[in-house]
Amino acid sequence: MSRDDAIRLAYLAAAVLFILGLKYLSAPRTARRGNVFAAVGMLLAIVATLVDARVVSFGLIAAGIGVGTVIGAFSAQRVKMTAIPQMVALFNGVGGGAAALVAASEYHVLAGDGVTSLDGKIAVSVMFSAVVGSVSFAGSLVAFGKLQELLPGRPITWPAQKLVNAAAVVAILTLAVVSATSVDQALFFPMLGLALLIGVAAVLPIGGADMPVVISLLNSFTGLAAAATGFVLGNDALIIAGTLVGASGTLLTQMMSRAMNRSLANVLFGAFGGGPAAGASAKAGTNGDRPVRDVSATDVAVLLGYARRVVFVPGYGLAVAQAQHGVRELAELLEKRGVDVKYAIHPVAGRMPGHMNVLLAEADVPYDQLWEMEQINPEFVQTDAVVVIGANDVVNPAARDDPSSPLYGMPILEVDRAEHVVVLKRSMATGFAGIDNDLFYDPKTMMLFGDAKGSVIKLVQAVGAL
Amino acid sequence: MEDVALVTQLTVFALAVFVGFEVISKVPTMLHTPLMSGTNAIHGIVIVGAIVVLGADRGGTLAAVFGFIAVVFGTINVVGGFLVTDRMLQMFRRRPAEKR
């Protein structure tokens, strides 16, 4: 067996490990094993590539892998779980950047070799990975900036936006065709520059709340860009792994937009949804004068301590206040008193679908206490008390009842069907979407104002004292 | 068609599209974030392309600079991606047996 055959067999084994990895990642019990499988596949693919006859110099490779490992491992260990979405955005961005750089390097080498015109396959795949990789790189950095609140979370728009973007896209396509048919680096690099600008311009008008969908889409873009470099270099491992991510990432993106009852087109071009800044500054609007029931921690403790069934609805407010540990403690206290406790997780609770599950898991909440929206909604009628912590839009009954509401049609947790609702909230400010919530004015709703963490600690003490 | 390699590559590509769709079609919402993070790590496979480009040692300084940055970026993507996914997943544990 030749060395090339051995390498290709190793790539095949890596591809099998990636597929098994993805499959295992899709079920809670096997997910961690799936990640390990995929990592082993990656190691195998890298080792196989290092023995490739085309690879003749190793010094810079070793240095590059060393630097990348230190940065990657350090940031992965240090990142807070609430900051996971932006970390994923960054890792995705550098992947896209790598794909674009591989294409750029290959183009530069071909130009240096005196190639005047690229053949069809190379032309399409070099241009695709260069442009899509650059878009993914720049777009991911903007997404990171928005989630990290370095950039304003609200949609940023400017005049003739779509026209300008369309013109840039046409320019990119033209430069791609021209620089492929007659190789000229003075056209190729400006094209990369434009692709970076388009990446920025495409993500700036999208609100912070929609960033997870954007990251997921850019994730699948990076996969496809990596697959395209596989066509350039004639490498099956790149084609398979890149395409797997491209396809599964597209499906995941659709699942996420569906969870918010938005079409992908609406997310990308709708300029809907404020950021944290817009939400906090918006005033209560027409409901400003309506009375709410302001209660004390002791009142709530009595209600919860003597309830039979309690459901917690955690939102991002809980995560930013780092109140998840306190909530778990409160839940355990209630369980000791014989209360049946569940957590209702809206598909977009947190900053990404599934993000809330990660945050609660971090606080040692057993995952079989976490209930998804479809399972828990029929149970609210038999629930004595629902405790909404730092969530707003996902429990807004207007999404179900008011066709004029911008939220109308978004699936919600139907907490207003429970006997009592307790809302832990900092103030009467509106949620991420900047829309007022009738739930807060419902006679059966009690408002416990204050920082989520402080309120939860008070509740723990008050329930403990019962 | 003369380009046998291209046809083979397109075959591989088409099959991978279907596998990619099928393999995650029944994932619960709670795993969306870890799954996105895991697929994110897998596209770090682009490191393989970066190694080929940098290791071939062709095209002078500019190609080497591009290749080097690509290797660094690809490694960050792979190492960071798998580690952060593992950190998320190690938190998913069942309720201790005695409480069931």
Coordinates of C-alpha atoms in Angstrom, one line a residue:
Chain A
M1 CA 0.0 0.0 0.0
S2 CA 1.4 3.4 -1.0
R3 CA 1.8 6.3 1.4
D4 CA -1.1 8.1 -0.4
D5 CA -3.4 5.2 0.0
A6 CA -2.6 5.1 3.7
I7 CA -3.3 8.8 4.0
R8 CA -6.6 8.4 2.2
L9 CA -7.6 5.5 4.5
A10 CA -6.8 7.7 7.5
Y11 CA -9.0 10.4 6.1
L12 CA -11.8 7.8 5.6
A13 CA -11.4 6.8 9.2
A14 CA -11.5 10.5 10.2
A15 CA -14.7 11.0 8.2
V16 CA -16.3 8.0 9.9
L17 CA -15.3 9.5 13.3
F18 CA -16.8 12.9 12.4
I19 CA -20.1 11.3 11.3
L20 CA -20.3 9.1 14.4
G21 CA -19.3 12.2 16.5
L22 CA -22.2 14.3 15.0
K23 CA -24.6 11.4 15.6
Y24 CA -23.6 11.0 19.2
L25 CA -23.6 14.8 19.7
S26 CA -27.3 14.7 18.9
A27 CA -28.3 12.8 22.1
P28 CA -27.7 13.9 25.7
R29 CA -26.3 10.6 27.0
T30 CA -23.7 10.2 24.2
A31 CA -23.0 13.8 23.4
R32 CA -19.7 14.1 25.3
R33 CA -18.4 10.8 23.7
G34 CA -19.4 12.3 20.3
N35 CA -17.2 15.3 20.8
V36 CA -14.3 13.1 21.7
F37 CA -14.9 10.9 18.6
A38 CA -14.8 14.0 16.4
A39 CA -11.7 15.3 18.1
V40 CA -9.9 12.0 17.6
G41 CA -10.9 12.1 13.9
M42 CA -9.4 15.6 13.7
L43 CA -6.2 14.4 15.3
L44 CA -6.0 11.5 12.8
A45 CA -6.6 13.8 9.8
I46 CA -3.9 16.2 11.0
V47 CA -1.3 13.5 11.6
A48 CA -2.1 11.9 8.2
T49 CA -1.6 15.3 6.5
L50 CA 1.7 15.8 8.2
V51 CA 3.1 12.6 6.5
D52 CA 1.8 13.8 3.1
A53 CA 4.6 13.9 0.6
R54 CA 3.7 17.5 -0.4
V55 CA 4.5 18.7 3.1
V56 CA 8.2 19.2 3.2
S57 CA 8.9 21.9 5.8
F58 CA 7.7 21.5 9.4
G59 CA 9.2 24.4 11.4
L60 CA 6.5 27.0 10.8
I61 CA 3.8 24.3 11.0
A62 CA 5.0 23.3 14.5
A63 CA 5.2 27.0 15.5
G64 CA 1.7 27.8 14.2
I65 CA 0.1 24.8 15.9
G66 CA 1.9 25.7 19.1
V67 CA 0.6 29.3 19.1
G68 CA -2.9 28.2 18.0
T69 CA -3.1 25.5 20.7
V70 CA -2.1 27.9 23.5
I71 CA -4.6 30.6 22.4
G72 CA -7.4 28.1 21.7
A73 CA -6.9 26.1 25.0
F74 CA -6.5 29.3 27.1
S75 CA -9.6 31.0 25.7
A76 CA -11.7 27.8 25.9
Q77 CA -10.8 27.3 29.6
R78 CA -11.2 30.9 30.6
V79 CA -14.5 31.7 28.9
K80 CA -17.6 32.1 31.2
M81 CA -20.5 30.0 30.3
T82 CA -22.7 33.0 29.7
A83 CA -20.2 34.2 27.0
I84 CA -20.3 30.9 25.1
P85 CA -22.1 32.3 22.1
Q86 CA -19.5 35.0 21.4
M87 CA -16.7 32.4 21.9
V88 CA -18.3 30.2 19.3
A89 CA -18.5 33.2 17.0
L90 CA -14.8 33.9 17.4
F91 CA -13.8 30.3 16.8
N92 CA -16.0 30.2 13.8
G93 CA -14.5 33.5 12.5
V94 CA -10.9 32.2 12.7
G95 CA -12.0 29.1 10.9
G96 CA -13.5 31.2 8.1
G97 CA -10.4 33.3 8.0
A98 CA -8.2 30.2 7.7
A99 CA -10.2 29.0 4.7
A100 CA -9.9 32.4 3.0
L101 CA -6.1 32.5 3.7
V102 CA -5.6 29.0 2.3
A103 CA -7.4 30.1 -0.9
A104 CA -5.4 33.3 -1.0
S105 CA -2.1 31.5 -0.5
E106 CA -3.0 29.0 -3.3
Y107 CA -3.9 31.9 -5.7
H108 CA -0.7 33.7 -4.9
V109 CA 1.3 30.5 -5.6
L110 CA -0.5 29.9 -8.9
A111 CA 0.1 33.5 -9.9
G112 CA 3.8 33.2 -9.0
D113 CA 4.0 30.0 -11.0
G114 CA 3.0 32.0 -14.1
V115 CA -0.5 30.5 -14.4
T116 CA -2.6 33.0 -16.5
S117 CA -6.0 31.5 -16.2
L118 CA -7.6 29.1 -13.6
D119 CA -9.4 26.0 -14.8
G120 CA -13.1 25.7 -13.9
K121 CA -12.9 23.6 -10.8
I122 CA -10.0 25.5 -9.2
A123 CA -11.5 28.9 -10.2
V124 CA -14.9 28.2 -8.6
S125 CA -13.5 26.6 -5.5
V126 CA -10.7 29.2 -4.9
M127 CA -13.1 32.1 -5.3
F128 CA -15.8 30.5 -3.2
S129 CA -13.5 29.7 -0.3
A130 CA -11.8 33.1 -0.5
V131 CA -15.1 35.1 -0.5
V132 CA -17.2 33.0 1.8
G133 CA -14.4 32.5 4.2
S134 CA -13.8 36.3 4.4
V135 CA -17.5 37.0 4.8
S136 CA -17.6 34.4 7.6
F137 CA -14.5 35.9 9.3
A138 CA -15.7 39.5 9.2
G139 CA -19.4 38.6 10.0
S140 CA -18.4 36.5 13.0
L141 CA -16.2 39.3 14.4
V142 CA -19.2 41.7 14.2
A143 CA -21.4 39.1 15.8
F144 CA -18.8 38.7 18.6
G145 CA -18.7 42.5 19.0
K146 CA -22.5 42.7 19.3
L147 CA -22.8 39.8 21.9
Q148 CA -19.8 41.1 23.9
E149 CA -21.6 44.5 23.8
L150 CA -18.5 46.2 22.2
L151 CA -20.9 47.2 19.4
P152 CA -24.5 48.3 19.9
G153 CA -26.8 45.3 19.9
R154 CA -29.6 47.2 18.1
P155 CA -29.8 46.9 14.3
I156 CA -27.5 49.5 12.7
T157 CA -28.9 50.7 9.4
W158 CA -27.8 53.3 6.9
P159 CA -29.3 54.9 3.8
A160 CA -29.6 52.8 0.6
Q161 CA -28.3 49.9 2.6
K162 CA -29.6 47.1 0.3
L163 CA -28.6 49.0 -2.8
V164 CA -25.0 49.5 -1.6
N165 CA -24.7 45.9 -0.5
A166 CA -26.1 44.6 -3.8
A167 CA -23.6 46.8 -5.6
A168 CA -20.8 45.3 -3.5
V169 CA -21.9 41.8 -4.2
V170 CA -22.0 42.5 -8.0
A171 CA -18.5 44.0 -7.7
I172 CA -17.2 40.9 -5.9
L173 CA -18.7 38.5 -8.5
T174 CA -17.2 40.6 -11.3
L175 CA -13.8 40.7 -9.7
A176 CA -14.0 36.9 -9.0
V177 CA -14.8 36.1 -12.6
V178 CA -12.1 38.5 -14.0
S179 CA -9.4 37.5 -11.6
A180 CA -10.1 33.8 -12.4
T181 CA -10.1 34.0 -16.1
S182 CA -7.0 36.3 -16.2
V183 CA -5.0 35.8 -13.0
D184 CA -4.2 39.2 -11.5
Q185 CA -3.5 39.7 -7.8
A186 CA -4.3 43.4 -8.1
L187 CA -7.9 42.3 -8.6
F188 CA -8.0 39.3 -6.3
F189 CA -7.0 41.1 -3.1
P190 CA -9.4 44.0 -3.5
M191 CA -12.1 41.3 -3.9
L192 CA -11.1 39.9 -0.6
G193 CA -11.3 43.3 0.9
L194 CA -14.8 43.8 -0.4
A195 CA -15.8 40.4 0.9
L196 CA -14.7 41.4 4.4
L197 CA -16.7 44.6 4.1
I198 CA -19.8 42.7 3.0
G199 CA -19.4 40.4 6.0
V200 CA -19.5 43.5 8.3
A201 CA -22.3 45.2 6.3
A202 CA -24.5 42.1 6.4
V203 CA -24.3 41.5 10.1
L204 CA -24.5 45.1 11.4
P205 CA -28.2 45.6 10.6
I206 CA -29.2 42.5 12.5
G207 CA -30.2 42.9 16.1
G208 CA -28.3 41.3 19.0
A209 CA -31.2 38.9 19.7
D210 CA -30.8 37.3 16.4
M211 CA -27.0 36.8 16.6
P212 CA -27.2 33.0 17.4
V213 CA -29.0 32.4 14.1
V214 CA -26.4 34.5 12.3
I215 CA -23.5 32.6 14.0
S216 CA -25.1 29.3 13.1
L217 CA -25.5 30.4 9.5
L218 CA -21.9 31.7 9.3
N219 CA -20.8 28.4 10.9
S220 CA -22.3 26.5 8.0
F221 CA -20.7 29.0 5.6
T222 CA -17.3 28.3 7.1
G223 CA -17.9 24.6 6.6
L224 CA -18.7 25.1 3.0
A225 CA -15.6 27.3 2.6
A226 CA -13.5 24.6 4.1
A227 CA -15.1 22.1 1.7
A228 CA -14.2 24.3 -1.2
T229 CA -10.5 24.3 -0.2
G230 CA -10.8 20.6 -0.3
F231 CA -11.7 20.9 -4.1
V232 CA -8.7 23.2 -4.5
L233 CA -6.2 20.9 -2.8
G234 CA -7.8 17.6 -3.9
N235 CA -8.3 16.6 -0.3
D236 CA -11.3 14.3 0.6
A237 CA -11.0 15.0 4.4
L238 CA -11.7 18.7 3.8
I239 CA -14.5 18.0 1.4
I240 CA -16.3 15.6 3.7
A241 CA -15.9 17.4 7.0
G242 CA -16.5 20.8 5.5
T243 CA -19.7 19.6 3.8
L244 CA -21.0 17.8 6.9
V245 CA -20.7 21.1 8.8
G246 CA -22.2 23.0 5.9
A247 CA -25.3 20.7 5.7
S248 CA -25.9 20.2 9.4
G249 CA -25.2 23.8 10.1
T250 CA -27.9 24.8 7.6
L251 CA -30.4 22.5 9.2
L252 CA -29.5 23.8 12.7
T253 CA -30.0 27.4 11.5
Q254 CA -33.4 26.5 10.2
M255 CA -34.3 24.8 13.5
M256 CA -33.2 28.0 15.4
S257 CA -35.2 30.4 13.2
R258 CA -38.2 28.1 13.4
A259 CA -38.0 28.1 17.3
M260 CA -38.4 31.9 17.1
N261 CA -41.1 31.6 14.5
R262 CA -39.1 33.7 12.0
S263 CA -38.0 32.9 8.6
L264 CA -34.3 33.0 7.9
A265 CA -34.9 35.8 5.4
N266 CA -36.7 37.8 8.0
V267 CA -33.8 37.4 10.4
L268 CA -31.2 38.4 7.8
F269 CA -33.0 41.3 6.2
G270 CA -35.7 42.3 8.6
A271 CA -33.6 44.6 10.9
F272 CA -35.9 43.6 13.7
G273 CA -35.1 43.2 17.4
G274 CA -33.3 45.6 19.7
G275 CA -30.3 44.8 21.8
P276 CA -30.0 45.0 25.5
A277 CA -29.5 48.8 25.2
A278 CA -32.7 49.3 23.3
G279 CA -34.6 47.1 25.7
A280 CA -33.4 48.8 28.8
S281 CA -34.1 52.3 27.6
A282 CA -37.5 51.7 26.1
K283 CA -40.3 52.9 28.4
A284 CA -43.4 51.0 29.3
G285 CA -45.5 52.8 26.7
T286 CA -49.2 52.7 26.9
N287 CA -49.2 50.5 30.0
G288 CA -47.2 53.0 32.0
D289 CA -50.1 53.8 34.4
R290 CA -51.5 50.4 34.9
P291 CA -51.1 49.0 38.4
V292 CA -48.9 46.0 39.1
R293 CA -48.8 43.8 42.2
D294 CA -45.6 44.5 44.0
V295 CA -44.9 41.8 46.6
S296 CA -42.2 40.8 49.1
A297 CA -39.9 37.8 49.2
T298 CA -41.8 36.4 52.2
D299 CA -45.1 36.5 50.3
V300 CA -43.6 34.5 47.5
A301 CA -41.8 32.1 49.8
V302 CA -45.2 31.2 51.4
L303 CA -46.8 30.7 48.0
L304 CA -44.0 28.5 46.8
G305 CA -43.4 26.6 50.1
Y306 CA -47.0 25.4 50.3
A307 CA -47.5 24.8 46.6
R308 CA -47.7 21.3 45.1
R309 CA -46.2 22.1 41.7
V310 CA -43.8 24.9 40.9
V311 CA -42.3 25.6 37.5
F312 CA -39.3 27.9 37.1
V313 CA -38.9 29.8 33.8
P314 CA -35.3 31.0 33.5
G315 CA -34.3 33.7 31.1
Y316 CA -31.1 35.5 30.1
G317 CA -31.6 37.9 33.0
L318 CA -31.0 35.0 35.4
A319 CA -27.8 34.1 33.6
V320 CA -26.3 37.6 33.6
A321 CA -27.1 37.9 37.3
Q322 CA -25.4 34.5 37.8
A323 CA -28.5 33.5 39.8
Q324 CA -28.6 29.9 38.5
H325 CA -26.9 28.4 41.5
G326 CA -29.3 30.2 43.8
V327 CA -32.3 28.9 41.8
R328 CA -31.0 25.4 42.1
E329 CA -30.7 25.8 45.8
L330 CA -34.2 27.2 46.0
A331 CA -35.5 24.3 43.9
E332 CA -33.8 21.8 46.2
L333 CA -35.3 23.4 49.3
L334 CA -38.8 23.3 47.8
E335 CA -38.3 19.6 46.8
K336 CA -37.3 18.8 50.4
R337 CA -40.7 20.2 51.4
G338 CA -42.4 17.9 48.9
V339 CA -43.0 20.4 46.1
D340 CA -42.8 19.1 42.6
V341 CA -40.3 21.3 40.8
K342 CA -39.6 21.6 37.1
Y343 CA -37.8 24.1 34.8
A344 CA -39.5 25.2 31.6
I345 CA -37.0 26.0 28.9
H346 CA -38.1 28.1 25.9
P347 CA -36.2 27.2 22.8
V348 CA -34.6 30.6 22.6
A349 CA -34.0 31.1 26.3
G350 CA -30.6 32.5 26.9
R351 CA -28.6 33.8 23.9
M352 CA -28.8 30.6 21.8
P353 CA -31.1 27.6 21.6
G354 CA -29.9 25.3 24.3
H355 CA -27.8 27.9 26.0
M356 CA -30.0 28.0 29.1
N357 CA -29.6 24.2 29.4
V358 CA -25.9 24.6 29.5
L359 CA -26.1 27.4 32.1
L360 CA -28.4 25.4 34.3
A361 CA -26.3 22.3 33.9
E362 CA -23.4 24.3 35.1
A363 CA -25.3 25.0 38.3
D364 CA -25.8 21.2 38.7
V365 CA -29.5 21.2 37.8
P366 CA -30.2 17.6 36.6
Y367 CA -31.2 17.7 33.0
D368 CA -34.2 15.5 33.5
Q369 CA -35.8 18.4 35.4
L370 CA -35.5 20.6 32.3
W371 CA -38.7 20.5 30.2
E372 CA -39.0 21.8 26.7
M373 CA -41.8 24.1 25.7
E374 CA -44.0 21.6 24.0
Q375 CA -43.9 19.2 26.9
I376 CA -44.5 21.8 29.6
N377 CA -47.2 23.9 28.1
P378 CA -50.0 21.5 28.8
E379 CA -48.9 21.2 32.4
F380 CA -49.3 24.9 33.3
V381 CA -53.0 24.6 34.0
Q382 CA -52.2 22.1 36.8
T383 CA -49.3 24.3 38.2
D384 CA -49.8 26.2 41.4
A385 CA -47.0 28.8 40.8
V386 CA -44.7 29.7 38.0
V387 CA -41.6 31.7 38.8
V388 CA -40.4 33.7 35.8
I389 CA -36.8 34.9 36.4
G390 CA -35.3 37.3 34.0
A391 CA -37.4 36.2 31.1
N392 CA -39.9 38.5 29.3
D393 CA -40.7 38.1 25.6
V394 CA -40.9 34.2 25.8
V395 CA -43.8 34.5 28.3
N396 CA -45.6 37.4 26.6
P397 CA -49.2 36.3 26.0
A398 CA -49.5 38.9 23.2
A399 CA -47.5 36.5 21.0
R400 CA -50.5 34.2 21.2
D401 CA -53.4 36.6 21.5
D402 CA -52.6 39.9 19.8
P403 CA -52.2 39.8 16.0
S404 CA -51.0 43.4 16.0
S405 CA -48.0 42.6 18.3
P406 CA -44.6 42.2 16.6
L407 CA -44.2 39.0 18.6
Y408 CA -47.4 37.5 17.3
G409 CA -46.9 33.9 16.3
M410 CA -43.8 33.3 18.3
P411 CA -44.4 30.2 20.4
I412 CA -44.4 31.1 24.1
L413 CA -44.4 29.4 27.4
E414 CA -48.1 29.7 28.4
V415 CA -47.4 30.6 32.0
D416 CA -50.5 32.7 32.3
R417 CA -52.5 29.5 32.4
A418 CA -51.0 28.6 35.8
E419 CA -52.8 29.6 39.0
H420 CA -50.2 32.1 40.2
V421 CA -47.3 33.8 38.4
V422 CA -44.3 35.3 40.1
V423 CA -42.1 37.5 38.0
L424 CA -38.6 38.4 39.3
K425 CA -37.5 41.4 37.4
R426 CA -35.2 44.4 37.9
S427 CA -37.7 47.0 36.7
M428 CA -40.7 47.4 34.4
A429 CA -38.4 47.7 31.4
T430 CA -39.3 45.8 28.2
G431 CA -37.5 42.7 27.0
F432 CA -35.1 42.1 24.1
A433 CA -37.8 42.9 21.5
G434 CA -38.7 46.1 23.2
I435 CA -42.3 45.2 23.6
D436 CA -44.5 45.6 26.7
N437 CA -45.8 42.5 28.4
D438 CA -49.5 42.2 29.6
L439 CA -48.6 39.3 31.8
F440 CA -47.1 41.8 34.3
Y441 CA -50.5 43.5 34.7
D442 CA -52.5 40.3 35.0
P443 CA -54.3 40.1 38.4
K444 CA -52.7 36.7 39.2
T445 CA -49.2 38.0 38.6
M446 CA -47.0 39.1 41.5
M447 CA -43.9 41.2 40.8
L448 CA -40.8 40.8 42.9
F449 CA -38.6 43.6 41.9
G450 CA -34.8 43.6 42.3
D451 CA -31.6 42.0 41.0
A452 CA -32.4 38.4 40.1
K453 CA -29.6 37.0 42.3
G454 CA -30.5 39.1 45.3
S455 CA -34.2 38.2 45.0
V456 CA -33.4 34.5 44.7
I457 CA -31.1 34.6 47.8
K458 CA -34.0 36.3 49.7
L459 CA -36.3 33.6 48.6
V460 CA -34.0 30.9 49.7
Q461 CA -33.7 32.5 53.1
A462 CA -37.5 33.1 53.3
V463 CA -38.4 29.5 52.3
G464 CA -35.7 28.1 54.7
A465 CA -37.4 30.1 57.5
L466 CA -40.9 28.7 56.8
Chain B
M1 CA -16.0 14.2 -18.8
E2 CA -12.3 13.7 -18.4
D3 CA -11.8 15.0 -14.9
V4 CA -12.3 11.7 -12.9
A5 CA -11.1 13.4 -9.7
L6 CA -13.8 16.1 -10.0
V7 CA -16.5 13.6 -10.5
T8 CA -15.3 11.6 -7.5
Q9 CA -15.1 14.8 -5.4
L10 CA -18.6 15.8 -6.4
T11 CA -19.9 12.4 -5.4
V12 CA -18.3 12.6 -2.0
F13 CA -19.7 16.2 -1.6
A14 CA -23.2 15.1 -2.6
L15 CA -23.2 12.2 -0.2
A16 CA -21.8 14.3 2.6
V17 CA -24.6 16.8 2.2
F18 CA -27.2 14.0 2.8
V19 CA -25.3 12.5 5.7
G20 CA -24.9 16.0 7.3
F21 CA -28.7 16.6 7.1
E22 CA -29.7 13.1 8.3
V23 CA -27.3 12.7 11.1
I24 CA -28.6 15.6 13.2
S25 CA -32.2 15.6 12.1
K26 CA -33.5 14.5 15.6
V27 CA -31.6 16.7 17.9
P28 CA -33.3 18.0 21.1
T29 CA -33.2 21.8 21.6
M30 CA -31.1 21.4 24.7
L31 CA -28.3 20.2 22.6
H32 CA -28.4 22.9 19.9
T33 CA -25.7 25.0 21.4
P34 CA -23.2 22.2 22.1
L35 CA -24.0 20.8 18.6
M36 CA -23.3 24.1 17.0
S37 CA -20.1 24.4 19.0
G38 CA -19.1 20.8 18.0
T39 CA -19.8 21.3 14.3
N40 CA -17.8 24.6 14.6
A41 CA -14.8 22.6 15.8
I42 CA -15.2 20.1 13.0
H43 CA -14.8 22.8 10.3
G44 CA -11.5 23.4 11.9
I45 CA -10.5 20.6 9.5
V46 CA -9.4 23.6 7.4
I47 CA -6.2 23.2 9.4
V48 CA -5.4 20.3 7.0
G49 CA -5.5 22.7 4.1
A50 CA -3.4 25.2 5.9
I51 CA -0.8 22.5 6.7
V52 CA -0.6 21.5 3.0
V53 CA -0.2 25.1 1.9
L54 CA 2.3 26.1 4.5
G55 CA 4.3 22.8 4.4
A56 CA 4.6 22.8 0.6
D57 CA 7.0 25.8 1.1
R58 CA 6.1 27.4 -2.3
G59 CA 5.3 31.0 -3.3
G60 CA 7.7 32.9 -1.1
T61 CA 7.2 35.0 2.0
L62 CA 3.6 36.2 1.3
A63 CA 2.3 32.6 0.9
A64 CA 4.2 31.6 4.0
V65 CA 2.7 34.4 6.0
F66 CA -0.8 33.4 4.8
G67 CA -0.2 29.8 5.5
F68 CA 1.2 30.5 9.0
I69 CA -1.7 32.6 10.0
A70 CA -4.1 30.0 8.5
V71 CA -2.4 27.3 10.6
V72 CA -2.7 29.4 13.8
F73 CA -6.4 30.2 13.0
G74 CA -7.2 26.6 12.2
T75 CA -5.6 25.4 15.3
I76 CA -7.5 27.9 17.5
N77 CA -10.7 26.7 15.8
V78 CA -9.9 23.0 16.4
V79 CA -8.5 23.2 19.9
G80 CA -10.8 25.9 21.3
G81 CA -13.8 24.4 19.6
F82 CA -13.4 20.9 21.0
L83 CA -12.4 22.0 24.4
V84 CA -15.3 24.5 24.8
T85 CA -17.8 21.9 23.6
D86 CA -16.4 19.4 26.1
R87 CA -16.7 22.0 28.9
M88 CA -20.3 22.5 28.0
L89 CA -21.1 18.8 27.8
Q90 CA -19.4 17.7 31.0
M91 CA -22.0 19.8 32.8
F92 CA -24.9 17.7 31.5
R93 CA -25.3 15.1 34.1
R94 CA -28.2 13.1 35.4
R95 CA -29.7 13.5 38.7
P96 CA -27.8 11.3 41.3
A97 CA -29.3 7.8 41.4
E98 CA -30.5 8.0 45.1
K99 CA -32.8 10.9 44.3
R100 CA -34.7 9.1 41.5

